Every structure is written in C-alpha cells, then in structure tokens.
Coordinates of C-alpha atoms and ligand atoms in Angstrom, one line a residue:
X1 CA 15.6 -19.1 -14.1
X2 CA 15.7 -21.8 -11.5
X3 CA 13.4 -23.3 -9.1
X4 CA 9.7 -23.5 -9.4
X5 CA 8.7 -23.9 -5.9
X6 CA 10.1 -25.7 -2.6
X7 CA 9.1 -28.7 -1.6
X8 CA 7.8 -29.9 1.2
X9 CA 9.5 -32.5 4.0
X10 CA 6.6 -34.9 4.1
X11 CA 4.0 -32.1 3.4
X12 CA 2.3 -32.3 6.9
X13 CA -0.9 -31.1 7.1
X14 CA -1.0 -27.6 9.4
X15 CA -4.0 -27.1 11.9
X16 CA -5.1 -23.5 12.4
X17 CA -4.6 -21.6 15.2
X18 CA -6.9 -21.2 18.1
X19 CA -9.3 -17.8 17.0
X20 CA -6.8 -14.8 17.4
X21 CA -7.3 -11.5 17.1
X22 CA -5.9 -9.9 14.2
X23 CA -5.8 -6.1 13.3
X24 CA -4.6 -4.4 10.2
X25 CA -2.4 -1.1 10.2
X26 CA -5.1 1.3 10.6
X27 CA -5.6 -1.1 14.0
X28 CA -9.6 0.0 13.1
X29 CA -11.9 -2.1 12.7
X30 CA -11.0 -3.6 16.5
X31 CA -12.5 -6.8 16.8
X32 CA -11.5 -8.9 13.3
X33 CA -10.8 -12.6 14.9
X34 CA -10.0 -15.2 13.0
X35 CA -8.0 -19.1 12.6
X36 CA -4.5 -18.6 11.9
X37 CA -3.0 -21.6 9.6
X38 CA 0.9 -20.6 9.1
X39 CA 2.1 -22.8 6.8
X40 CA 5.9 -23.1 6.3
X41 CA 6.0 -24.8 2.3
X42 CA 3.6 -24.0 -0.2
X43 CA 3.0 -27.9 -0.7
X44 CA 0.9 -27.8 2.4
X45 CA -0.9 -24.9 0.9
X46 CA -3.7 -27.2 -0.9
X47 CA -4.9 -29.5 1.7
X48 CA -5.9 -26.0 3.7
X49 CA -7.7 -25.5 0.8
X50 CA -9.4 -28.8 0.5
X51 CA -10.9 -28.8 3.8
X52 CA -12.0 -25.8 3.8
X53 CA -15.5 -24.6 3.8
X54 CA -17.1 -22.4 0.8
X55 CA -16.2 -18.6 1.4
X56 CA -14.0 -19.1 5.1
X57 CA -10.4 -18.1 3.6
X58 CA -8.3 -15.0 3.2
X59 CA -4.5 -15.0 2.6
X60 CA -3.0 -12.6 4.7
X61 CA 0.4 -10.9 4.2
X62 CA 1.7 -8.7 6.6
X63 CA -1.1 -6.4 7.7
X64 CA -0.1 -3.5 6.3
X65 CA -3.2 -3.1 4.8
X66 CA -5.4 0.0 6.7
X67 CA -8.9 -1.2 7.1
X68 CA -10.5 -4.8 6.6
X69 CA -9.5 -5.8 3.2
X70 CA -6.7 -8.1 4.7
X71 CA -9.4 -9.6 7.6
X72 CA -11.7 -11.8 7.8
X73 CA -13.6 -12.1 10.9
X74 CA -14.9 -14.7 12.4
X75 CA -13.3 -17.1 9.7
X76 CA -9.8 -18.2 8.3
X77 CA -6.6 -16.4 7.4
X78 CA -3.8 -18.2 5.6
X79 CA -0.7 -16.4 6.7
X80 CA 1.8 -16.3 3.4
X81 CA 4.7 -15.0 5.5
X82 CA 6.5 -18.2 6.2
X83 CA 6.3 -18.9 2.2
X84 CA 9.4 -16.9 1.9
X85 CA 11.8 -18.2 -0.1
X86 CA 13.9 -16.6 -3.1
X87 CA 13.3 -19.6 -5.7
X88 CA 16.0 -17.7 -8.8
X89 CA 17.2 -15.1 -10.3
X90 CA 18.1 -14.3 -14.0
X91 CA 21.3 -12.1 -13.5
X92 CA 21.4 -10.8 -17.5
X93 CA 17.9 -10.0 -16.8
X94 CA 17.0 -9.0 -13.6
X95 CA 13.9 -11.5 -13.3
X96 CA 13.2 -12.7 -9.9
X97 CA 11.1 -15.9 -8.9
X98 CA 10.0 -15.4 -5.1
X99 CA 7.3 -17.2 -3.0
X100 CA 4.6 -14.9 -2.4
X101 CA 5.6 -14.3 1.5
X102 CA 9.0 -12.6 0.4
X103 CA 8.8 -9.0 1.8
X104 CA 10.3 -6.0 -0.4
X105 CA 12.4 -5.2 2.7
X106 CA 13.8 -8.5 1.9
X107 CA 14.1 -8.3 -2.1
X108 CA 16.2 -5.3 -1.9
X109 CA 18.3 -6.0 1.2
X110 CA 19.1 -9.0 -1.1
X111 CA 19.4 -7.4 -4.4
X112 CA 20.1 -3.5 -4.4
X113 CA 23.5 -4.8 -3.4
X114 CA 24.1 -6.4 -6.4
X115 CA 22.9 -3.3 -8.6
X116 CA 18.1 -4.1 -8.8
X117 CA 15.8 -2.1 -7.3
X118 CA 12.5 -2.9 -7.5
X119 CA 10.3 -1.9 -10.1
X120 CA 7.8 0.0 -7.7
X121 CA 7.2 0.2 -4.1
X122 CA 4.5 1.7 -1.9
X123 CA 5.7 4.0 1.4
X124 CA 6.6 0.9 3.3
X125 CA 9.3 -1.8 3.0
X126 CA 7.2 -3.8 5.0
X127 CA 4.7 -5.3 2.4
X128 CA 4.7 -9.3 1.0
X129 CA 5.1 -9.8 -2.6
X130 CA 1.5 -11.4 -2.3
X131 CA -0.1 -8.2 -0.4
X132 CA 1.5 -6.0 -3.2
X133 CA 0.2 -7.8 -6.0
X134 CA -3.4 -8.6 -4.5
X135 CA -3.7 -4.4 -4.4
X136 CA -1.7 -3.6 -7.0
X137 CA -0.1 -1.2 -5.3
X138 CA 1.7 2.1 -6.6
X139 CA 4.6 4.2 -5.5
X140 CA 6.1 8.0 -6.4
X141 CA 6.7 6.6 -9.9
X142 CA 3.8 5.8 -10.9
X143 CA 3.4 8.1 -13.9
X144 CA 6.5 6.7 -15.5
X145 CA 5.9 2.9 -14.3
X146 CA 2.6 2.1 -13.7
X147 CA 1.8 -0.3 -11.1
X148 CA 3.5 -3.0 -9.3
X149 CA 1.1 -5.7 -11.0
X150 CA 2.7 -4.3 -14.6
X151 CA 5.9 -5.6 -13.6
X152 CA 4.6 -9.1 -13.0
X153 CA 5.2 -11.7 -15.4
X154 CA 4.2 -14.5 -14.4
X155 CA 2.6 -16.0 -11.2
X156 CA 1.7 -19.6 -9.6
X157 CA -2.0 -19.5 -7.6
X158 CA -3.4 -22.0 -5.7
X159 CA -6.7 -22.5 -6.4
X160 CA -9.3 -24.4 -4.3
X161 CA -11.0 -26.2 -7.3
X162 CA -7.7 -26.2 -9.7
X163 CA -4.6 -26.9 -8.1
X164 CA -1.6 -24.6 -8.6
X165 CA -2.1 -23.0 -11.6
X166 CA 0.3 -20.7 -13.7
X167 CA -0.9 -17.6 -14.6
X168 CA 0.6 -15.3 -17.3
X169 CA 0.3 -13.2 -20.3
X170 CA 0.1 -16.8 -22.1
X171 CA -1.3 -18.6 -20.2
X172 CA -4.6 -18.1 -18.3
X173 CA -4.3 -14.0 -18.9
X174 CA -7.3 -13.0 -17.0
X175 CA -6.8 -15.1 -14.5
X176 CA -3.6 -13.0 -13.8
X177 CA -5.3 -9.9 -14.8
X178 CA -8.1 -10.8 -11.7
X179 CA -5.1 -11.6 -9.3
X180 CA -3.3 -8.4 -9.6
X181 CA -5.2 -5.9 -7.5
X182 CA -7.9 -8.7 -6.8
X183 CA -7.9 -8.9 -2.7
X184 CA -6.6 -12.2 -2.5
X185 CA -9.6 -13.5 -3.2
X186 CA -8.8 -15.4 -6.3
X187 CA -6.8 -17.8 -4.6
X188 CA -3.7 -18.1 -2.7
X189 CA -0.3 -16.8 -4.5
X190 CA 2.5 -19.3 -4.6
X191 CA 5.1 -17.4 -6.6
X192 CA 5.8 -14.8 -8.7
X193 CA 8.1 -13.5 -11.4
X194 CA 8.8 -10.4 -11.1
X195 CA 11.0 -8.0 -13.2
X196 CA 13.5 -5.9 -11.1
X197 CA 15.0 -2.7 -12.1
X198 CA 18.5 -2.0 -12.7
X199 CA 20.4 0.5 -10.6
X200 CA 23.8 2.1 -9.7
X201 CA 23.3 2.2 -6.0
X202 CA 21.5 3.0 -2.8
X203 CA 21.6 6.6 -3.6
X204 CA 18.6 9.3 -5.0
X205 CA 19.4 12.8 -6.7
X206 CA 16.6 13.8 -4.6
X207 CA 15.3 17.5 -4.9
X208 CA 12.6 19.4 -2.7
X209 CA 10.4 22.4 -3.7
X210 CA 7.8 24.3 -1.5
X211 CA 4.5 25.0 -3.3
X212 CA 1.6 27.1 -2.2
X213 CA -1.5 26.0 -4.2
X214 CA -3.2 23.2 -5.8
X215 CA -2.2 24.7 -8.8
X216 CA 1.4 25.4 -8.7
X217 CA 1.1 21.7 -6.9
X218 CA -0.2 20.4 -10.0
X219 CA 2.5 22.8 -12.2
X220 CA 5.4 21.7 -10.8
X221 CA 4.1 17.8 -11.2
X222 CA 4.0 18.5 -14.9
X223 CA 7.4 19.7 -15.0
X224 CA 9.1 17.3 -13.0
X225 CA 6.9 13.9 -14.5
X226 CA 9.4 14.3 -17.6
X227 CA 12.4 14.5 -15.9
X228 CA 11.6 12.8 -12.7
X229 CA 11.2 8.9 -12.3
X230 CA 9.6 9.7 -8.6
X231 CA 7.4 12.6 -7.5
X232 CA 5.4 13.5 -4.7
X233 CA 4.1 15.8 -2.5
X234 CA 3.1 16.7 1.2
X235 CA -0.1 18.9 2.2
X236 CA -0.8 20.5 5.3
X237 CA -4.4 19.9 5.5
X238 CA -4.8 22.3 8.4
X239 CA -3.5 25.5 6.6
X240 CA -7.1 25.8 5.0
X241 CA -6.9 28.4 1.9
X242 CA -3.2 29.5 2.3
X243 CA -2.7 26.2 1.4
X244 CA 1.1 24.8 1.7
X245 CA 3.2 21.9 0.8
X246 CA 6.3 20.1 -0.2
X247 CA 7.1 18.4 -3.7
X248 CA 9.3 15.6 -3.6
X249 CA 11.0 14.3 -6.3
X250 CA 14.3 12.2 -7.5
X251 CA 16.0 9.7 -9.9
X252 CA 18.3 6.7 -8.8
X253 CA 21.8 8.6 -8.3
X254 CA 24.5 7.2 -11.1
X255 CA 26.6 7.9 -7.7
X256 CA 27.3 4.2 -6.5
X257 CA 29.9 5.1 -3.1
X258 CA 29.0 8.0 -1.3
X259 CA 31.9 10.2 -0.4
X260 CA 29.6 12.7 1.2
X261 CA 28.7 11.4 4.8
X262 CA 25.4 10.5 3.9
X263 CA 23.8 7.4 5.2
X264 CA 22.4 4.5 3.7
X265 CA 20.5 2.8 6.9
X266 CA 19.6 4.8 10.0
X267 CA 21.4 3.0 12.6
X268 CA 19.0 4.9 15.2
X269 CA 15.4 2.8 14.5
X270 CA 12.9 3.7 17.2
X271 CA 10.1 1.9 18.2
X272 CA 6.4 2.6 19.7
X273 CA 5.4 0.1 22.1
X274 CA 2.3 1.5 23.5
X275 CA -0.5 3.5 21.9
X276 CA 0.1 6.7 22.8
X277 CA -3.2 8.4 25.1
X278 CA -5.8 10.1 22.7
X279 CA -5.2 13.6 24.2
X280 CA -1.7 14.0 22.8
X281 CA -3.2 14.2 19.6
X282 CA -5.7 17.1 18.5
X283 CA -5.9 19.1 16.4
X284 CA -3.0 22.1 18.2
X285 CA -0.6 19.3 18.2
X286 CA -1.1 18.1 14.6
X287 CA -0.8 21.9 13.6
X288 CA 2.1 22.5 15.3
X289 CA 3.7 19.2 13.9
X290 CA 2.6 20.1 10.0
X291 CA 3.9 24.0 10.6
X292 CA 7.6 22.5 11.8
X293 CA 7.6 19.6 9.2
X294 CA 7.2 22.4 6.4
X295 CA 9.3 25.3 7.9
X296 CA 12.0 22.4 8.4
X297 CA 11.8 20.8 4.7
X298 CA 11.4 24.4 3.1
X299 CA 14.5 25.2 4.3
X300 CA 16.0 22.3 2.5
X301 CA 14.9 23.2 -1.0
X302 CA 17.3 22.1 -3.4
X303 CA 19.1 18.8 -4.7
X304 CA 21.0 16.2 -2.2
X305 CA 22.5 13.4 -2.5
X306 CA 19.7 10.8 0.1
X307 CA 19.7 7.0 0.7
X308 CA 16.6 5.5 -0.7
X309 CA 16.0 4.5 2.6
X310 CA 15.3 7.9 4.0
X311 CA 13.4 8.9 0.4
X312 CA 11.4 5.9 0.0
X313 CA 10.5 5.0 2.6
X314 CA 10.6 8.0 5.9
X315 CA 8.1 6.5 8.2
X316 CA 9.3 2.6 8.4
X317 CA 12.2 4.4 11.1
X318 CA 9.5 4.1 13.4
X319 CA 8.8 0.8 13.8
X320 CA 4.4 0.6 15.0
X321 CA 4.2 4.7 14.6
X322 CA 0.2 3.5 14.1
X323 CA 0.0 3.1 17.5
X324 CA 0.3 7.5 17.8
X325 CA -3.3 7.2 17.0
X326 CA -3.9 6.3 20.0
X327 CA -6.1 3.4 21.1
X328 CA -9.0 3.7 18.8
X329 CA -6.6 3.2 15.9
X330 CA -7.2 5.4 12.9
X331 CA -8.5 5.1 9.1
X332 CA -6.7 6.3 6.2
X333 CA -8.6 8.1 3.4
X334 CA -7.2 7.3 -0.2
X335 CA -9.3 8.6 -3.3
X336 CA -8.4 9.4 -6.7
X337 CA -10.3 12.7 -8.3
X338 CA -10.1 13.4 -12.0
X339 CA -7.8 16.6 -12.6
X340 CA -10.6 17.8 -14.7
X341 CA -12.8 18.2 -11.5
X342 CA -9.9 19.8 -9.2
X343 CA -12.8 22.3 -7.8
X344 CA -13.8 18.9 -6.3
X345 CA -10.4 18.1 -4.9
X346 CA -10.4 22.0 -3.7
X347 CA -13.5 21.2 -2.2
X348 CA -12.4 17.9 -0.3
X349 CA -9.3 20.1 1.5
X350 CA -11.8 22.9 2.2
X351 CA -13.8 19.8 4.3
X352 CA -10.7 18.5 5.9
X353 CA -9.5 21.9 7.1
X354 CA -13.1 23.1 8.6
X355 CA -13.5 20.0 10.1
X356 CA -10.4 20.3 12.1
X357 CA -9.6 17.0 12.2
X358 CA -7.1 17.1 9.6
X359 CA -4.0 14.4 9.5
X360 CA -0.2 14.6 9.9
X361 CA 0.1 13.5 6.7
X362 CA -1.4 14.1 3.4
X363 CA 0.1 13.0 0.7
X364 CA -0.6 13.7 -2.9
X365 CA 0.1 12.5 -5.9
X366 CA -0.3 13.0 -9.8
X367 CA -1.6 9.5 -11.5
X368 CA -0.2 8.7 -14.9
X369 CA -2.1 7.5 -17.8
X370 CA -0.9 3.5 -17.8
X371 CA -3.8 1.6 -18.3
X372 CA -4.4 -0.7 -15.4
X373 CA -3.0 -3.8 -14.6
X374 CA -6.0 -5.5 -12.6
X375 CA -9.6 -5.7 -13.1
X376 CA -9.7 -3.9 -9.9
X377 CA -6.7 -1.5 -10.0
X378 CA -7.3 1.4 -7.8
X379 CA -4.6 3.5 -9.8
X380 CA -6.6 5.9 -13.1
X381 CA -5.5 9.3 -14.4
X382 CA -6.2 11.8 -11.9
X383 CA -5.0 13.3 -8.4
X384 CA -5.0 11.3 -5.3
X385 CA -4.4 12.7 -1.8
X386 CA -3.6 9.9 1.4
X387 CA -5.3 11.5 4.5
X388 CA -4.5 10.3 7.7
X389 CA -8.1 10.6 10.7
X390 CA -7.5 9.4 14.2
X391 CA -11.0 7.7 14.9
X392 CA -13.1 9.6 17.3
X393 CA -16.3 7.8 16.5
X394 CA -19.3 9.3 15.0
X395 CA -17.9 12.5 13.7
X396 CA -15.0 10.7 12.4
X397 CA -17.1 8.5 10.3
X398 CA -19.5 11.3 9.3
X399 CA -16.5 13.8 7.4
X400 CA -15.6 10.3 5.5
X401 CA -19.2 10.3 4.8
X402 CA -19.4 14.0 3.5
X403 CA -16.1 13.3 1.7
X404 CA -16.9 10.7 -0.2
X405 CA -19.8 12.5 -1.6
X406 CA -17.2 14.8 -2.8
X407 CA -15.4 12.2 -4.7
X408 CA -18.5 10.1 -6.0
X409 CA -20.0 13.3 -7.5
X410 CA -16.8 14.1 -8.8
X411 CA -16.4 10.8 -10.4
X412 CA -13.5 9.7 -8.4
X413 CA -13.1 6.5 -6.7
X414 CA -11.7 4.7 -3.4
X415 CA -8.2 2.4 -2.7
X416 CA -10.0 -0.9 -1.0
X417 CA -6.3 -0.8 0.5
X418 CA -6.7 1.5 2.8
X419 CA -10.2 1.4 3.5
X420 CA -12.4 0.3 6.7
X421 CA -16.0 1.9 6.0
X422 CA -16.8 2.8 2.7
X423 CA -20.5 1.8 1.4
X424 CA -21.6 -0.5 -1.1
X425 CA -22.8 2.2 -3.1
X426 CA -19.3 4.2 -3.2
X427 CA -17.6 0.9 -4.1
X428 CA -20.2 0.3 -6.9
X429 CA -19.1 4.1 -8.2
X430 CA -15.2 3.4 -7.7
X431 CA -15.3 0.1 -9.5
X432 CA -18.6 0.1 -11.3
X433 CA -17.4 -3.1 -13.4
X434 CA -16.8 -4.8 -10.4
X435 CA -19.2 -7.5 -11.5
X436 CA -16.9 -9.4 -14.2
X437 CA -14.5 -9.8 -11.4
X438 CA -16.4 -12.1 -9.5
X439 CA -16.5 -15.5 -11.6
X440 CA -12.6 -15.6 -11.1
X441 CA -13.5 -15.3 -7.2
X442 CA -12.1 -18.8 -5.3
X443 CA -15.2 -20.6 -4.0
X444 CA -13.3 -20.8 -0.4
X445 CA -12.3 -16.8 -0.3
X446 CA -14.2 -14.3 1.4
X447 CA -13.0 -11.3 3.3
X448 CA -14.5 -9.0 6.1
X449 CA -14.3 -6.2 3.0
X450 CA -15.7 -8.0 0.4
X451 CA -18.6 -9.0 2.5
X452 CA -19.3 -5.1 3.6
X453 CA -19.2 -4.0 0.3
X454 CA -21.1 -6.3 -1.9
X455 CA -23.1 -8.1 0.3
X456 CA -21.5 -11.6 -0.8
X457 CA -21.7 -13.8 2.1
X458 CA -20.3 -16.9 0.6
Ligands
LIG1 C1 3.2 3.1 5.9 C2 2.5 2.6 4.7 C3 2.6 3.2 3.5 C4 1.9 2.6 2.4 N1 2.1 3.2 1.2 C5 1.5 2.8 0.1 C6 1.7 3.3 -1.2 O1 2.5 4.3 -1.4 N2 1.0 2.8 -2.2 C7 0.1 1.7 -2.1 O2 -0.4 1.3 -3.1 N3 -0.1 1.2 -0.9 C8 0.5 1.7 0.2 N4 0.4 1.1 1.4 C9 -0.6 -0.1 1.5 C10 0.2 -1.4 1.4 O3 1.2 -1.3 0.4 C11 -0.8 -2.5 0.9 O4 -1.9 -2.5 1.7 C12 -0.2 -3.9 0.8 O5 -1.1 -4.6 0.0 C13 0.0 -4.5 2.1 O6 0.7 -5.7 1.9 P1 0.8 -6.9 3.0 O7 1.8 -7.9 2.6 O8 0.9 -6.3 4.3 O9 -0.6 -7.6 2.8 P2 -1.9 -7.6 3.7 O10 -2.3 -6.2 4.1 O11 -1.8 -8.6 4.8 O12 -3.0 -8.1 2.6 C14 -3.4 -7.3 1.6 C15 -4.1 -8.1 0.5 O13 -3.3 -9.0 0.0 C16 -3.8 -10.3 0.0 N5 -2.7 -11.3 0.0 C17 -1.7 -11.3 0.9 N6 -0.9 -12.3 0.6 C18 -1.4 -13.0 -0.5 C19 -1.1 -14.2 -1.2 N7 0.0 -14.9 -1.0 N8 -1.9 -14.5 -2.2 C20 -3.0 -13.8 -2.5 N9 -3.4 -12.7 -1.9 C21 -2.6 -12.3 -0.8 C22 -4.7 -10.3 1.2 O14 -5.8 -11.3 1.1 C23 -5.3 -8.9 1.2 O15 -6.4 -8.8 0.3 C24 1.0 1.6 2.6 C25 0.9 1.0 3.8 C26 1.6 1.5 4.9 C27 1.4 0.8 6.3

C-alpha cells in the first residue's frame, strides 16, 4: 500500500465561511446554520482544530444524513468533501487507502472496472467514506456482511488534543471501535483502509418475489439469507391488514459483458429543482403510487440479469427527489424491533396505515447476527422497516411519538442516521450504554443531535 496522506502546498490556514445555512437530506430541521471551513488537504485539518473553541465542530460529509446528526447549528462544520483523494491500492488484495471525503460513487466508478465492489453500501452512491463510517452504515447484505465499519482496517483521525492518530485493531482498538458509528464526534477522519470486495462485473442475478404478510416476509428472508448475499423488501404501508410487498434479492452475476441489452448507467438522470407544492402529495397520491409500484414489480417476478446501478441503488436516478416532500421537507423513520416481538412490528404498520400518512417507501429488512462494529452501531438482530413522513407539523410529530412507544416497549431502538426528533429518553433505550462512549468524544465536537439527545452542551 502506498501513500499515507497528501501533503499540503504550504499548509495555509482556511478561514470559515460566513454562517450558511445548511440542511440535511430530510431538509427538516430548517433552520441548522453554521461556519463552513472547506479545507482542500488534510494538513490544514489541525490548525481548524487548534483554534477552535471547546464543543463548536462537526465534520460534515455530504448531507445525506436525514435529520440533524450531520448539523450543527449555530456553530462549525468541517466539510471533508474536498479531502478526496485515492492515497493506494493493494491490487493482490483489494485494500484501498482513501481520504475520508472520497464518495462510494467515486470508489466504484474507479474500481468496479477493474473487478472490486465495495464491501457494503447503503441505498445511495452519494455518501463520503467519512459519513459511512461515522454511522456505520448497512446495506441489503447485511446478514452476510455486517456493517460497513467491519470492513475497516485501519483509519487516521485527527484529534484536537492528539494530532493524527492511527487507529486500528492494533493500535488504539477502541478508539476505532468509538469512530465507527460514533457521529463524527470523535474527531475528524483523515483516511481509511478499507477492504473491497472482489467481483466479476457490474451485473446482479437479481430475483423478485411478491409476499403478502409479515410472515411469509419474514419466510422468504430465511430462505433467501443462505443463498442470497443481498435481500430486501418493499411495504406498502397504506394496504393496512392485506398487507403487500416486494422481496428483493441477488448475488454479483459471474456474467462480466452483458449480451442481453441491459444497461449498466441510465443515460436518462432526471433532476428536481424545486420542491414540489405540498398538495401533490397526500395520502390518494401516495396510494396510487404504492398500488402501481407493486402491480408493476409483481409482474416482474422472477430472475434478470440488472446493473448494480438500477439494484443498488434505484432512487439516486433522481438527482434531489427529497425535494417531492415538498417545502416542509420530511423525516425518515428507521427502527429496529426484535423478531421475537413481531406483534410489535405488526402493531407499528397497523399505526402507519390508520394514520394515513403512510410513505412511498417502506423498506424492510432482516438484521443478521454480526456483532457490532461500533460502540454505537445502530445495526442488532431483529427487523427494521425505513418509513418515509412528509412533515405536516404537529400530527406528524405526534405518530413518531406513538411509534416510538411501540418500539421502546418492544425493546427496539432508533438509527441516529436518519433521525430529526427522537427524545433523550428513546435514545437512552436504543443505546442504553451510550455512556462509555463519551470519554473518546473530541473536546472541540458537538452536534445539533448530540446536544438534543443527551443534553451535552459542550
Ligand atoms: C437515499 C438514501 C438512502 C440511504 N440508505 C441507507 C442505507 O441503506 N443504510 C444506511 O445505513 N444508511 C442509509 N442512508 C443514510 C446515509 O448512508 C448516512 O446518513 C451516511 O452517513 C451519510 O453520509 P454523508 O457522507 O452524507 O455524511 P453526513 O450525512 O454529512 O454526515 C454523517 C455523519 O458522518 C460524520 N462525518 C462525515 N465525515 C466525517 C469525517 N471525515 N470524519 C468523521 N466524521 C465524519 C458527520 O459528523 C455525521 O455525524 C441513506 C441515505 C439516503 C439519502
């Protein structure tokens, strides 16, 4: 492996921006303003953090967190994005050493060509390196492969009070273990080594079942978790009882040139440049979406040859689709429920559907046993469900509210990923040793989530 991290031309010192607003994916909470410093080499990475004041910083990747764990209002972002260089790569191997600003988008437009995939990706391309290791996030696969974090070797963090410092299964193991799925608030992520996956080609042996219950959901997981590197699945949440969906699953194709017409990259990209008014989207034009979307894919039922692209990754062909929600923005609801409690989980749809303001997309998946990479992994054995809410104010807020009772009593927990209003009290139940994370906290970090949820200040 060569390279350990650029260097910087003189190593200028970068001023921060003017305040600015900032919004994450869910574009809710509105009003998250902060300073901006951009720097361009990671040299000039520790004089931000010398001057800076106890608890003001956040790194920031590239937003495509939902809710406020990527904000920090009122104080300082450090925006990783320009920190994106590709520092080697270990061909006989597949280990790659990447700033922390590299984007997946940009690790396999680089690599799938030449046979690596990466180990595991969430629903969008669009994600730093940094931002997937600070949530440890998880894809379809992750009964087979854990979480992104567990295919991190090795990683170099700036810290305010100990200069860059190289974390790994060596060396400084906890400190690692605190950075993966840790916020960013343990410092600021250089680089990191992480283990790619060897491929044939672009191509999935994709294959698509319709299921009608929780249970035949949860049947046809089982099944397929064997012989399936990826599965998933997509819920209507407004067919209420006669519940309905779509399972999902695949394996990388051995099939490296297609013959077969099919199409690696969607030439035709579109793009939403305007929120889209709030009365396009209730709860007649959300059915009528979620009835298509199934009659459409149940149609389809069978194996096909499909570019990773258009399995991996289906909404990133429309560039800011999170402006559909209209101006408000909207909040994501992740949780996690033990499969020993699915009356709970039956219980959380039965909500969605009464309340009528069920989502586009609910997607559900079946956790694996792999013991978690982070002190604060999200990812434990269970079912978790991603549930889309335009915000409509009060009432919005008030079914999270009712939901999450569901899920404490159940004994389930929240993804800080996608979150914008959960309560101290239902973070204390998702991560109840939360505590022990906090001496590995950087004096200078804070966050607009971390604030909300603990009460920290600093
Ligand atoms: C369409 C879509 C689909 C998604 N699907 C999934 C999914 O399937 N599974 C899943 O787990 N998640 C999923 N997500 C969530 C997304 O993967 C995570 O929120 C991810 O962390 C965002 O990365 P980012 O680069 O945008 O970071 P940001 O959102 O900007 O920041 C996220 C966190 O990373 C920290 N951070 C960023 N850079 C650094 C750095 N250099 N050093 C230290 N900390 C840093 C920030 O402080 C913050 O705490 C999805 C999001 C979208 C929009």
């Amino acid at each position: 492996m060569s390279g350990q991290s650029a260097a910087a031309p003189g190593k200028q010192p970068v001023a921060s921006s003017p305040i600015t607003r900032v919004a994450s994916w869910g574009r809710y909470p509105k009003t998250a303003h902060a300073h901006i410093y951009k720097p361009a080499w990671n040299d000039q990475v520790p004089e931000i953090l010398r001057r800076a004041a106890p608890g003001s910083l956040l790194p920031y990747g590239m937003g495509r967190s939902y809710g406020d764990s990527c904000l920090n209002a009122g104080r300082e972002l450090v925006d990783c994005r320009r920190l994106n260089r590709i520092l080697g790569f270990d061909p006989s191997s597949g280990m790659l050493r990447c700033e922390a600003g590299v984007s997946l988008y940009d690790i396999i437009d680089v690599f799938l060509p030449k046979g690596w995939f990466l180990p595991v990706t969430p629903g969008t391309r669009f994600v730093t390196v940094g931002g997937a290791i600070a949530n440890d996030v998880h894809g379809k696969n992750h009964h087979c492969a854990g979480t992104f974090g567990g295919h991190v070797r090795q990683i170099g963090l700036h810290r305010s009070n100990d200069g860059l410092v190289t974390c790994s299964s060596q060396e400084n193991p906890d400190m690692l273990r605190a950075t993966i799925g840790g916020l960013g608030l343990t410092g600021v992520i250089a680089w990191a080594d992480i283990q790619l996956k060897h491929v044939a080609g672009p191509w999935i042996d994709a294959d698509l079942v319709p299921f009608r219950s929780l249970s035949s959901f949860l049947d046809l997981s089982r099944e397929s978790n064997d012989r399936f590197e990826y599965t998933v699945g997509w819920l209507d949440c407004f067919a209420g009882k006669d519940l309905r969906g779509i399972f999902f699953r695949g394996n990388h194709s051995a099939v490296q040139k297609d013959d077969r017409g099919a199409k690696v990259r969607s030439k035709r990209e579109l793009k939403l440049s305007f929120a889209l008014p709030e009365w396009m989207l209730n709860r007649y034009t959300v059915k009528a979406f979620n009835a298509a979307y199934y009659k459409i894919h149940a149609a389809k039922t069978g194996p096909a040859l499909v570019s990773y692209n258009s399995f991996f990754y289906p909404l990133d062909s429309i560039r800011q689709w999170n402006l559909l929600y209209g101006r408000q923005g909207f909040l994501q609801y992740q949780c996690v429920v033990p499969e020993t409690n699915l009356a709970a989980f039956e219980e959380l749809l039965d909500c969605v559907a009464r309340s009528g303001m069920g989502s586009f997309l609910g997607v559900l998946k079946q956790f694996g046993s792999a013991p978690p990479a982070g002190m604060l992994s999200f990812p434990r054995p269970g079912l978790t469900i991603a549930l889309d809410f335009a915000m409509r104010g009060e009432r919005t807020l008030q079914l999270m509210q009712s939901l999450d009772e569901i899920v404490q009593r159940s004994g389930g927990a929240l993804y800080p990923a996608k979150d914008a209003r959960m309560s101290p009290s239902m973070f204390e139940a998702s991560f109840p040793r939360w505590r022990s994370f906090v001496p590995y906290i950087d004096p200078k970090m804070s966050s607009s989530f971390w604030r909300r949820v603990t009460g920290a200040q600093g």
